[in-house]
Each structure stands twice: as structure tokens, then as C-alpha cells.
Tab-separated table of N, CA and C in Angstrom:
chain	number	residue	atom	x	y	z
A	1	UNK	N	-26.174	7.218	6.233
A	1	UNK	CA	-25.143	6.463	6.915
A	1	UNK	C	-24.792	5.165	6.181
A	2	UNK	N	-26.142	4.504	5.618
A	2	UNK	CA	-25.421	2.929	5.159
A	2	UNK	C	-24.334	3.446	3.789
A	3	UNK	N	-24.702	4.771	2.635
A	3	UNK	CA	-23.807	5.220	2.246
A	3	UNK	C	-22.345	5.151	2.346
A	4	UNK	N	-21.755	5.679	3.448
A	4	UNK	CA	-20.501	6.017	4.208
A	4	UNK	C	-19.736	4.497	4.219
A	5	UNK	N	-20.848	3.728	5.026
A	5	UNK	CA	-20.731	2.233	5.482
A	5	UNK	C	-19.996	1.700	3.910
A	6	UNK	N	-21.071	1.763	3.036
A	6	UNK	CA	-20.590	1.061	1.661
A	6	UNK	C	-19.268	1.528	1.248
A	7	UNK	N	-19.663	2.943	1.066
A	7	UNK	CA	-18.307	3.458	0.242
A	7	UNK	C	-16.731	3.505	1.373
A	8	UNK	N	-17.088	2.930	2.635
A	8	UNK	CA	-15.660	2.692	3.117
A	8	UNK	C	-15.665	0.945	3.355
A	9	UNK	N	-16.654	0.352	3.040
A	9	UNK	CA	-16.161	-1.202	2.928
A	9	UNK	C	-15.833	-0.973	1.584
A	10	UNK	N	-16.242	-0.785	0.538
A	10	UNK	CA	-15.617	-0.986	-0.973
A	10	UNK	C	-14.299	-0.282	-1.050
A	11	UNK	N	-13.676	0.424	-0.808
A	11	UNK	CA	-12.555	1.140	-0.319
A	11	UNK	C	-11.779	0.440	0.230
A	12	UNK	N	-12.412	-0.266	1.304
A	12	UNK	CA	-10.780	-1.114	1.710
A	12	UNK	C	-10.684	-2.381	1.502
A	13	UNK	N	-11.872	-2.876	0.854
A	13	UNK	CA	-12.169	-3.994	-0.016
A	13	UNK	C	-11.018	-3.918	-0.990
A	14	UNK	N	-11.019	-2.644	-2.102
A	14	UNK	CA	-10.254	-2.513	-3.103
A	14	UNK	C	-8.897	-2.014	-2.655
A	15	UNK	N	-8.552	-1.516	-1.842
A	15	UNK	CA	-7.332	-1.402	-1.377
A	15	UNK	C	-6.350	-2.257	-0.752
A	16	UNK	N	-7.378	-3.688	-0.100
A	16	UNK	CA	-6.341	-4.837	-0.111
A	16	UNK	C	-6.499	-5.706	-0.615
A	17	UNK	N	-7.233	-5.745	-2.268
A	17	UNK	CA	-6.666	-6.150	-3.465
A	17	UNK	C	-5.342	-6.084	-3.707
A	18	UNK	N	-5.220	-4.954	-3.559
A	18	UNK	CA	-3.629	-4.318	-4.835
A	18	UNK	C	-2.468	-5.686	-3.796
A	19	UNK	N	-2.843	-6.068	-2.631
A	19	UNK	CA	-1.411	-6.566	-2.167
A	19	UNK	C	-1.226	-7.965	-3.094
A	20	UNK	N	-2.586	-9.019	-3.233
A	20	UNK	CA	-2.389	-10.217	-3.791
A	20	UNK	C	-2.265	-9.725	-5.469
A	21	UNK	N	-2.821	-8.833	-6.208
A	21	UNK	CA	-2.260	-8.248	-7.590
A	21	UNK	C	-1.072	-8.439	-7.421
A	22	UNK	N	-0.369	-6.990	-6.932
A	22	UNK	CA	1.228	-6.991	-6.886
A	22	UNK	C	2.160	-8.113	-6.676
A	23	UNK	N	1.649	-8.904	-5.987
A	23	UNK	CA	2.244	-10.029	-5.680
A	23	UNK	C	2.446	-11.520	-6.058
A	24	UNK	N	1.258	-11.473	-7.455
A	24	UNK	CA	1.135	-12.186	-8.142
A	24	UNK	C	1.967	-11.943	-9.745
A	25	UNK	N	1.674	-10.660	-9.572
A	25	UNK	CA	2.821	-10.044	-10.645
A	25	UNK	C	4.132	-10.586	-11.022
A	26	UNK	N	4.521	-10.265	-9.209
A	26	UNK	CA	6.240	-10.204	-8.967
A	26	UNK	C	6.668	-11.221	-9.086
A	27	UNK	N	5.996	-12.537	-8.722
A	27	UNK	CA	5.931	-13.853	-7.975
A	27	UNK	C	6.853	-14.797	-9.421
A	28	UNK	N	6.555	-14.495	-10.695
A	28	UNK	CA	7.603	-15.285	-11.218
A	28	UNK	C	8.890	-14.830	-11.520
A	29	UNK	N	9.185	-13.551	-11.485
A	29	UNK	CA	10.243	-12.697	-11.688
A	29	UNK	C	11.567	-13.162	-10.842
A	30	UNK	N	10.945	-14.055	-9.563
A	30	UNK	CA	11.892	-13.948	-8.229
A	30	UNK	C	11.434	-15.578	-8.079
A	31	UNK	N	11.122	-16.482	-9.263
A	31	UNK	CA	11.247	-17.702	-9.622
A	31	UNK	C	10.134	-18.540	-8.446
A	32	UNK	N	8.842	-17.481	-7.683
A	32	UNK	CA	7.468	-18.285	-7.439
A	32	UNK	C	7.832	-18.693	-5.989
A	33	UNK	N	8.984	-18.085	-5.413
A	33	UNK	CA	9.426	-18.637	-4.588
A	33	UNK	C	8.211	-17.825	-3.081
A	34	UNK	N	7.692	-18.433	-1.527
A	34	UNK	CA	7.024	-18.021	-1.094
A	34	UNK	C	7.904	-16.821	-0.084
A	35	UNK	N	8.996	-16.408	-0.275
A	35	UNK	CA	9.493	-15.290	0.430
A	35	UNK	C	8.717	-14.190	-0.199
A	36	UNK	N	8.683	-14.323	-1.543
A	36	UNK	CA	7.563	-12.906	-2.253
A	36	UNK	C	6.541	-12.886	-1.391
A	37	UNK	N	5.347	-13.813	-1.290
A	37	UNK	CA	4.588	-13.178	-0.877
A	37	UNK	C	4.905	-13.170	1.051
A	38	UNK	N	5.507	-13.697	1.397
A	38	UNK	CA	6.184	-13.158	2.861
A	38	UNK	C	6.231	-11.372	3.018
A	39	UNK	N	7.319	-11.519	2.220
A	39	UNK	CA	7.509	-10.121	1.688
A	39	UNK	C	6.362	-9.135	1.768
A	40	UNK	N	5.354	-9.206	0.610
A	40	UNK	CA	4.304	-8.452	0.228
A	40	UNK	C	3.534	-8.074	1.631
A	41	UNK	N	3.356	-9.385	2.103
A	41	UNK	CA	2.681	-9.677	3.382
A	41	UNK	C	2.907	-8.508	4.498
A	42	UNK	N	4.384	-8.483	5.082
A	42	UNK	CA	5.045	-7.644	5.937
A	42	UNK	C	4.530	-6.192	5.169
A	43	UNK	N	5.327	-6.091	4.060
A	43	UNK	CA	5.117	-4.882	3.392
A	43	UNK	C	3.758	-4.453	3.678
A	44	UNK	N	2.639	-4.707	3.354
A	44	UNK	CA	1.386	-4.080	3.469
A	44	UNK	C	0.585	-4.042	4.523
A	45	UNK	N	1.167	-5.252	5.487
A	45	UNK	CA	0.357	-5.142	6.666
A	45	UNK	C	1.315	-3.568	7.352
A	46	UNK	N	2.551	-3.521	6.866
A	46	UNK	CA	3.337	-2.085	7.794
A	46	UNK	C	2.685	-0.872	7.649
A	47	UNK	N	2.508	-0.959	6.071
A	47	UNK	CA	1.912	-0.013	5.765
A	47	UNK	C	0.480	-0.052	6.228
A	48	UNK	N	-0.180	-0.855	6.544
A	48	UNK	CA	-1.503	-0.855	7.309
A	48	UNK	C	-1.492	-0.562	8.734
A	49	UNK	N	-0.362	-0.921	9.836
A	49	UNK	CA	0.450	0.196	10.826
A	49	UNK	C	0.322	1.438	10.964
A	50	UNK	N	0.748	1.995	10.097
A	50	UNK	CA	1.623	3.349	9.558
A	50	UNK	C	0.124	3.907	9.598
A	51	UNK	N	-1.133	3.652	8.390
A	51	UNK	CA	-1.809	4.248	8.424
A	51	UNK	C	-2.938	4.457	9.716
A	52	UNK	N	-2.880	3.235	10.395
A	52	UNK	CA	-3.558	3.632	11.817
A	52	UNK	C	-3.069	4.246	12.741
A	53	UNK	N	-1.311	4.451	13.140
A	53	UNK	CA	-0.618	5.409	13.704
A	53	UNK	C	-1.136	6.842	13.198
A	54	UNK	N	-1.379	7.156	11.341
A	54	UNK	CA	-1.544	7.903	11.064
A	54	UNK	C	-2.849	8.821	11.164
A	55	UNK	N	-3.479	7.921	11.666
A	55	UNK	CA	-4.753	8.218	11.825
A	55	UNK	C	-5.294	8.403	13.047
A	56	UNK	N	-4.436	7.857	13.930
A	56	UNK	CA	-4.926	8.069	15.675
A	56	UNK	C	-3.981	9.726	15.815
A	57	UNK	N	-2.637	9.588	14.756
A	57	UNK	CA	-2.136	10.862	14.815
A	57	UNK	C	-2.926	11.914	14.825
A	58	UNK	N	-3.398	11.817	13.674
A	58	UNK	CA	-4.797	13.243	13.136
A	58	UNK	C	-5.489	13.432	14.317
A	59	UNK	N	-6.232	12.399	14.414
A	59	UNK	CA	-7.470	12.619	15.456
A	59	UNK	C	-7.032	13.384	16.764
A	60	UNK	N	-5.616	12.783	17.516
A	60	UNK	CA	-5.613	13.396	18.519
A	60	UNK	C	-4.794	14.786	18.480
A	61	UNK	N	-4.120	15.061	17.552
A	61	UNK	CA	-3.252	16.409	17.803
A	61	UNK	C	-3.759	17.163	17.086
A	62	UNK	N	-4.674	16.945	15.747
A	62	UNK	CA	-5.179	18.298	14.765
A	62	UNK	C	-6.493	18.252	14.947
A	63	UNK	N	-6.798	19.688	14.534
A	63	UNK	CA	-8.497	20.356	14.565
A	63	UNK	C	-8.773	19.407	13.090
A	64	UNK	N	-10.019	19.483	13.264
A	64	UNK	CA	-10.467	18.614	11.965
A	64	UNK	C	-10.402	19.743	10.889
A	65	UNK	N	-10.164	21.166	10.624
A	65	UNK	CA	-9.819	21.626	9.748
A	65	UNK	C	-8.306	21.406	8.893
A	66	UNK	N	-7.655	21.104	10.182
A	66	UNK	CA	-6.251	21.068	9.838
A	66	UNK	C	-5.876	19.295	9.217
A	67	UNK	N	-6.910	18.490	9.752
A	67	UNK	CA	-6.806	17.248	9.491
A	67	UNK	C	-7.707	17.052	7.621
A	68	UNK	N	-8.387	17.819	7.772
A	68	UNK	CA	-9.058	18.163	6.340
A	68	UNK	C	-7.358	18.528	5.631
A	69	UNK	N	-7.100	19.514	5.906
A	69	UNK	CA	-6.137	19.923	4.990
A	69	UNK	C	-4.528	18.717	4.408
A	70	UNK	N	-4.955	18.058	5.557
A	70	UNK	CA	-3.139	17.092	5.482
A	70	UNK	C	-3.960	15.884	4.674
A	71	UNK	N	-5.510	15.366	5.107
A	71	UNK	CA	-5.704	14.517	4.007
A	71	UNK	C	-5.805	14.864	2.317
A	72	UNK	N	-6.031	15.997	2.474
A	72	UNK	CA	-6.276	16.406	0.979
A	72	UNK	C	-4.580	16.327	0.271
A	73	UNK	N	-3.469	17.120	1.670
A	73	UNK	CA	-1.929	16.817	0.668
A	73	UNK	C	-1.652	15.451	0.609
A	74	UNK	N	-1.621	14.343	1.471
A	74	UNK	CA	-1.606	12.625	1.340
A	74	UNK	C	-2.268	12.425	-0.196
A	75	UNK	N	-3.349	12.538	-0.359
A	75	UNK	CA	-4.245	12.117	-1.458
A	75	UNK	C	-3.503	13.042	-2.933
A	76	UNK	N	-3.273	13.871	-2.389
A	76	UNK	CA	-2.443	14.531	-3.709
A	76	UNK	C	-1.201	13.595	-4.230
A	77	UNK	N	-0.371	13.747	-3.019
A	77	UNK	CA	0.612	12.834	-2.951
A	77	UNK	C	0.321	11.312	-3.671
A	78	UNK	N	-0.373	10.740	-3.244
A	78	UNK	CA	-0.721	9.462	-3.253
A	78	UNK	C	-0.597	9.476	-4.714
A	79	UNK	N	-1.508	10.479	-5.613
A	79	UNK	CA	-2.261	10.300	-7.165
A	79	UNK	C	-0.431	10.118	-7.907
A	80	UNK	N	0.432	10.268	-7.310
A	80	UNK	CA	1.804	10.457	-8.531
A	80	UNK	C	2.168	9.074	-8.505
A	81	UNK	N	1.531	7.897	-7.586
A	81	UNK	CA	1.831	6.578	-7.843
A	81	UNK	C	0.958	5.830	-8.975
A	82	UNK	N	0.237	6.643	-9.124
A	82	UNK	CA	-0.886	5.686	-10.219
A	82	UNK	C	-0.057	5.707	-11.319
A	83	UNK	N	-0.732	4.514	-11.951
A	83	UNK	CA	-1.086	3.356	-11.886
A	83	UNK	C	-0.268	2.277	-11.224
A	84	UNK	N	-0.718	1.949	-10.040
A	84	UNK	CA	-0.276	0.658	-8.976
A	84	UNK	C	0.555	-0.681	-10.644
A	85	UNK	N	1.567	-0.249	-11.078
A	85	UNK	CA	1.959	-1.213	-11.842
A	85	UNK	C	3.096	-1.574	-11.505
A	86	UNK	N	3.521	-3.300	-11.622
A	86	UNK	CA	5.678	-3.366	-11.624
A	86	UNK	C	6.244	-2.919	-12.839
A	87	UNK	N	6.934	-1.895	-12.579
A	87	UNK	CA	8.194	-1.839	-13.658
A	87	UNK	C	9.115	-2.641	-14.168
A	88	UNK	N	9.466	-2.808	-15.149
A	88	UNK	CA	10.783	-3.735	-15.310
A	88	UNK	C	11.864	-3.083	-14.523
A	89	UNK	N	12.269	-2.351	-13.687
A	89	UNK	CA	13.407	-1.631	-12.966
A	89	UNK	C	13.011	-2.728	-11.758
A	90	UNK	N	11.969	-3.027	-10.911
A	90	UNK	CA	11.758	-4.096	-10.287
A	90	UNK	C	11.987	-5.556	-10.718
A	91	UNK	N	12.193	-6.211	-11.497
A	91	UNK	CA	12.877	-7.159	-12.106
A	91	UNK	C	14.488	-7.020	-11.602
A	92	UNK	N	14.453	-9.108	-10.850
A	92	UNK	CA	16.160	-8.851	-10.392
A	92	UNK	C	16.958	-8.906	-12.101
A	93	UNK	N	18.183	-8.346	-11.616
A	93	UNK	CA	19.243	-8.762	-12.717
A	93	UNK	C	20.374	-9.579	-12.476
A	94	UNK	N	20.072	-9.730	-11.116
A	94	UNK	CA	21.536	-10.960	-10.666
A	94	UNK	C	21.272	-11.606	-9.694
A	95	UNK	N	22.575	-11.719	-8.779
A	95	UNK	CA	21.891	-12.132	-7.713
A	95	UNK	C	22.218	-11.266	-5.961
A	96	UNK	N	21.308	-9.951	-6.570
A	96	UNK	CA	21.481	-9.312	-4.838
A	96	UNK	C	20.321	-9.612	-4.687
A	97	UNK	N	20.049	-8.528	-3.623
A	97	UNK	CA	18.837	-9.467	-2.103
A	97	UNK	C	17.910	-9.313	-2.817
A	98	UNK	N	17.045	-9.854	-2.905
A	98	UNK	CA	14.862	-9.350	-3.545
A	98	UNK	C	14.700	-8.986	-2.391
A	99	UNK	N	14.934	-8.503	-1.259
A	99	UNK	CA	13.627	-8.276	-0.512
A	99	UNK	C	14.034	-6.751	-0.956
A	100	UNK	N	14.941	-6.247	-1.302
A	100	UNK	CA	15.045	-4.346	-1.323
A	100	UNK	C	14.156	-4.626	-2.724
A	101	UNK	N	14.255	-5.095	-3.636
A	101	UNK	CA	13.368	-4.984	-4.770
A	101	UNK	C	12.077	-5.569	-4.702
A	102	UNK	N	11.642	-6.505	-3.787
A	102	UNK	CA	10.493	-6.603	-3.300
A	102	UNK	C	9.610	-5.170	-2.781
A	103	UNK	N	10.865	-4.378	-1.486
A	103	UNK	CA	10.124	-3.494	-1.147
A	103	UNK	C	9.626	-2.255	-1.658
């Protein structure tokens, strides 16, 4: 059990890293201003939402076989974002909104 314990505190230890990374990245691109990390902020806490909706989802409507199976397609899914990097396509070029290129 303390196993499990570790390897899901280091897990979400390292998973809400990536928000102050990313956001330190972006942060001079959009001239350091604190709407970025506003931004980032909203952004990841939603997505931290999403995944507990997603997760009270599983539990209550699927058999844990079937919940086996949808985490394994998520995690598939997930691997076509690696490497968590900004593109220069995220870089503004004028002056429309940052928060769509924030998001």
C-alpha cells in the first residue's frame, strides 16, 4: 500500500509541475504580463474539474473492466501530446486576444 501511496503522490506532484513550467515559458512571449499566469491558472485548475467529473464518471456508471478499458484509450490518447512543449505557433503575432493562444 505505501507503494500506491508514493507512486500516486509523485504523479500528481509531477503533473502539477507542468502548469508553473508552461507558464513560465509563455510568460515573456505575452510581455510577463500576470493575465498569463491567470490564464494558466483557470486553464489547469478546469482541467483538474474535468478530471474529477471524469472520474466520479467511471466509478459510478462503468464495471471496472470497462473502466480498465477507457483508461487505457485516455492514456493512449494522452501519449500524442508528448513532449508537454510551446511551439512557436503559440507565440502572438499581433495584436488578437492571448487568452485563445494562452489556451
Amino acid at each position: 500500500m505505501p507503494l500506491y501511496a508514493a507512486t500516486i503522490f509523485l504523479s500528481a506532484f509531477l503533473l502539477f509541475l507542468v502548469q508553473p513550467v508552461i507558464a513560465r515559458q509563455i510568460l515573456p512571449w505575452f510581455g510577463g504580463s500576470a493575465s498569463v499566469w491567470a490564464i494558466c491558472l483557470v486553464f489547469f485548475q478546469s482541467l483538474l474539474l474535468a478530471g474529477y467529473a471524469y472520474s466520479d464518471f467511471l466509478i459510478r456508471k462503468l464495471t471496472a473492466k470497462r473502466q480498465l478499458t477507457v483508461h487505457v484509450i485516455m492514456l493512449s490518447v494522452s501519449l500524442l501530446w508528448l513532449p508537454i512543449a510551446p511551439g512557436d505557433r503559440w507565440k502572438p503575432t499581433g495584436a488578437e486576444d492571448p487568452t485563445v493562444l494562452i489556451l
